[in-house]
Short mmCIF file of C-alpha atoms in Angstrom, two decimals:
data_model
loop_
_atom_site.label_atom_id
_atom_site.label_comp_id
_atom_site.label_asym_id
_atom_site.label_seq_id
_atom_site.Cartn_x
_atom_site.Cartn_y
_atom_site.Cartn_z
CA UNK A 686 -24.30 24.57 22.00
CA UNK A 687 -22.33 21.37 21.31
CA UNK A 688 -22.61 18.96 24.24
CA UNK A 689 -20.65 16.02 22.93
CA UNK A 690 -18.44 14.88 20.08
CA UNK A 691 -18.17 11.20 19.09
CA UNK A 692 -15.95 9.58 16.52
CA UNK A 693 -18.08 7.25 14.43
CA UNK A 694 -15.41 6.10 11.98
CA UNK A 695 -11.68 6.13 12.44
CA UNK A 696 -9.27 4.84 9.84
CA UNK A 697 -5.60 4.75 10.71
CA UNK A 698 -2.84 5.50 8.26
CA UNK A 699 0.49 4.42 9.70
CA UNK A 700 3.50 6.28 8.33
CA UNK A 701 7.05 5.08 8.93
CA UNK A 702 10.57 5.61 7.69
CA UNK A 703 13.37 3.07 7.35
CA UNK A 704 17.08 3.89 7.53
CA UNK A 705 19.97 1.87 6.17
CA UNK A 706 18.09 0.40 3.21
CA UNK A 707 19.80 0.06 -0.16
CA UNK A 708 16.99 1.76 -2.08
CA UNK A 709 19.05 1.81 -5.28
CA UNK A 710 19.20 -2.01 -5.21
CA UNK A 711 15.45 -2.31 -4.58
CA UNK A 712 14.80 0.16 -7.40
CA UNK A 713 17.13 -1.78 -9.78
CA UNK A 714 15.49 -5.10 -8.86
CA UNK A 715 12.03 -3.63 -9.54
CA UNK A 716 13.04 -2.07 -12.88
CA UNK A 717 14.93 -5.23 -13.96
CA UNK A 718 11.79 -7.31 -13.33
CA UNK A 719 9.26 -4.84 -14.75
CA UNK A 720 8.46 -7.17 -17.65
CA UNK A 721 7.38 -9.93 -15.21
CA UNK A 722 3.81 -8.66 -15.10
CA UNK A 723 1.52 -10.35 -12.59
CA UNK A 724 -1.26 -12.12 -14.47
CA UNK A 725 -4.43 -13.22 -12.72
CA UNK A 726 -7.56 -15.08 -13.78
CA UNK A 727 -9.49 -12.21 -12.22
CA UNK A 728 -9.23 -9.22 -14.58
CA UNK A 729 -10.11 -6.86 -11.73
CA UNK A 730 -6.95 -7.86 -9.84
CA UNK A 731 -4.38 -7.42 -12.58
CA UNK A 732 -2.82 -4.08 -13.37
CA UNK A 733 -0.16 -3.52 -16.02
CA UNK A 734 2.07 -1.72 -13.51
CA UNK A 735 2.18 -4.70 -11.09
CA UNK A 736 5.21 -6.98 -11.49
CA UNK A 737 6.99 -9.68 -9.57
CA UNK A 738 10.07 -8.65 -7.65
CA UNK A 739 12.18 -11.48 -6.28
CA UNK A 740 12.82 -11.75 -2.57
CA UNK A 741 16.27 -10.51 -1.66
CA UNK A 742 18.14 -9.82 1.56
CA UNK A 743 17.34 -6.12 1.16
CA UNK A 744 13.62 -6.72 0.52
CA UNK A 745 13.47 -9.10 3.51
CA UNK A 746 15.15 -6.39 5.60
CA UNK A 747 12.42 -3.92 4.60
CA UNK A 748 9.60 -6.33 5.45
CA UNK A 749 11.17 -7.41 8.75
CA UNK A 750 11.70 -3.76 9.73
CA UNK A 751 8.07 -2.87 8.95
CA UNK A 752 6.79 -5.92 10.86
CA UNK A 753 9.03 -5.06 13.83
CA UNK A 754 8.00 -1.37 13.76
CA UNK A 755 4.34 -2.41 13.87
CA UNK A 756 4.90 -4.91 16.68
CA UNK A 757 6.98 -2.50 18.75
CA UNK A 758 4.38 0.25 18.37
CA UNK A 759 1.21 -1.77 18.86
CA UNK A 760 2.33 -4.93 20.73
CA UNK A 761 0.60 -6.92 17.96
CA UNK A 762 2.31 -9.31 15.56
CA UNK A 763 2.02 -8.39 11.88
CA UNK A 764 3.17 -10.62 9.03
CA UNK A 765 3.59 -9.56 5.40
CA UNK A 766 2.47 -12.45 3.20
CA UNK A 767 2.64 -11.13 -0.37
CA UNK A 768 4.40 -8.36 -2.26
CA UNK A 769 4.95 -6.94 -5.73
CA UNK A 770 6.62 -4.04 -7.46
CA UNK A 771 4.47 -1.17 -8.65
CA UNK A 772 6.06 0.79 -11.51
CA UNK A 773 4.38 3.82 -13.06
CA UNK A 774 5.95 5.10 -16.23
CA UNK A 775 5.51 8.78 -17.11
CA UNK A 776 1.80 9.68 -17.43
CA UNK A 777 0.65 6.40 -15.86
CA UNK A 778 -1.67 6.24 -12.87
CA UNK A 779 -3.57 3.51 -11.00
CA UNK A 780 -7.34 3.36 -10.82
CA UNK A 781 -9.29 3.05 -7.63
CA UNK A 782 -8.96 -0.33 -5.94
CA UNK A 783 -8.54 -2.02 -2.58
CA UNK A 784 -6.74 -5.14 -1.37
CA UNK A 785 -9.57 -7.16 0.12
CA UNK A 786 -8.22 -10.72 0.04
CA UNK A 787 -9.83 -13.44 -2.05
CA UNK A 788 -7.91 -16.22 -0.31
CA UNK A 789 -10.03 -16.54 2.85
CA UNK A 790 -13.17 -14.44 2.27
CA UNK A 791 -15.11 -15.94 5.19
CA UNK A 792 -12.29 -15.18 7.61
CA UNK A 793 -11.86 -11.71 6.15
CA UNK A 794 -15.53 -10.81 6.60
CA UNK A 795 -15.44 -11.97 10.23
CA UNK A 796 -12.56 -9.66 11.10
CA UNK A 797 -11.53 -7.31 8.30
CA UNK A 798 -9.46 -5.17 10.67
CA UNK A 799 -6.77 -7.88 10.81
CA UNK A 800 -5.78 -7.25 7.18
CA UNK A 801 -3.36 -4.46 6.33
CA UNK A 802 -1.83 -3.37 3.06
CA UNK A 803 1.11 -1.13 2.53
CA UNK A 804 3.56 0.55 0.24
CA UNK A 805 7.29 1.23 0.53
CA UNK A 806 8.97 3.91 -1.58
CA UNK A 807 12.51 3.15 -2.86
CA UNK A 808 12.39 5.78 -5.64
CA UNK A 809 10.20 8.87 -6.07
CA UNK A 810 11.07 11.51 -8.65
CA UNK A 811 9.46 14.95 -8.25
CA UNK A 812 5.87 15.21 -9.56
CA UNK A 813 5.48 11.44 -9.82
CA UNK A 814 1.97 11.26 -8.36
CA UNK A 815 0.44 10.67 -4.94
CA UNK A 816 -1.56 7.93 -3.31
CA UNK A 817 -5.11 9.09 -2.60
CA UNK A 818 -7.27 7.22 -0.10
CA UNK A 819 -11.02 7.23 -0.49
CA UNK A 820 -13.72 6.20 1.94
CA UNK A 821 -17.04 5.42 0.31
CA UNK A 822 -20.47 5.16 1.84
CA UNK A 823 -24.03 5.08 0.63
CA UNK A 824 -25.69 2.64 -1.72
CA UNK A 825 -23.00 0.14 -2.74
CA UNK A 826 -20.39 2.73 -1.86
CA UNK A 827 -21.26 4.77 -4.94
CA UNK A 828 -20.53 8.17 -3.45
CA UNK A 829 -17.05 9.07 -2.20
CA UNK A 830 -17.53 10.64 1.21
CA UNK A 831 -13.93 11.36 2.01
CA UNK A 832 -10.62 11.65 0.17
CA UNK A 833 -7.15 12.10 1.56
CA UNK A 834 -4.13 12.67 -0.68
CA UNK A 835 -0.90 11.64 1.01
CA UNK A 836 1.69 14.06 -0.37
CA UNK A 837 4.57 13.55 2.07
CA UNK A 838 6.00 10.31 0.67
CA UNK A 839 9.76 10.26 0.39
CA UNK A 840 12.38 7.67 -0.43
CA UNK A 841 12.60 5.24 2.49
CA UNK A 842 9.08 5.91 3.80
CA UNK A 843 6.25 3.42 4.05
CA UNK A 844 2.51 3.48 4.68
CA UNK A 845 0.27 0.86 6.29
CA UNK A 846 -3.51 1.03 5.94
CA UNK A 847 -6.57 -1.25 6.20
CA UNK A 848 -6.81 -3.54 3.16
CA UNK A 849 -10.45 -2.54 2.62
CA UNK A 850 -9.52 1.14 2.17
CA UNK A 851 -9.93 2.13 -1.47
CA UNK A 852 -7.12 4.13 -3.01
CA UNK A 853 -5.69 5.25 -6.33
CA UNK A 854 -2.50 6.82 -7.64
CA UNK A 855 -2.54 10.17 -9.42
CA UNK A 856 -0.66 10.45 -12.76
CA UNK A 857 3.11 10.40 -12.85
CA UNK A 858 3.93 13.80 -14.33
CA UNK A 859 7.70 13.28 -14.16
CA UNK A 860 9.99 12.04 -16.92
CA UNK A 861 11.04 8.99 -14.85
CA UNK A 862 9.33 5.87 -13.55
CA UNK A 863 7.78 5.96 -10.09
CA UNK A 864 8.75 2.81 -8.19
CA UNK A 865 7.11 1.43 -5.08
CA UNK A 866 6.83 -1.95 -3.39
CA UNK A 867 3.28 -2.90 -2.45
CA UNK A 868 2.40 -5.59 0.05
CA UNK A 869 -0.40 -7.24 2.00
CA UNK A 870 -0.29 -8.75 5.46
CA UNK A 871 -2.27 -9.84 8.45
CA UNK A 872 -2.27 -9.11 12.16
CA UNK A 873 -1.84 -12.46 13.89
#
């Protein structure tokens, strides 16, 4: 007989949807800047599908809406502090990674729950791949204990998740690029 059930680990995935966003403009801005690949001294932090996307009124509207949604839901202030476009051409995918910040590692290790990462979807053709979250445990996290494939993304939706949560993108099996806007932020 089961006497008690306790949750030992809980990881939140926040899912939201934004109305009144000019997703065509965001998509055009991302595609137009796809050649502006982000280059880093750290080879582990540079992916060929990551590119700069300039701030615009529409992009600021997205970030402000996400920050306001979070604040209104949790009563906590959240601030997005960096962003980039993520463009997957047909047959491209993204390997497993996380967004643990390098900027303030001491602060991060004191309170890793303050750091959130996210993705906004301005354009998603059919069969363009899914984001898969993976929680690892064991010796140096070598064994994946849990995987969750988020398959309900749609244009105008966004996800927020802990920056330490490893994730990858399955291959884009469509004939069109998959465009998303990735970002990192901090609960203040």
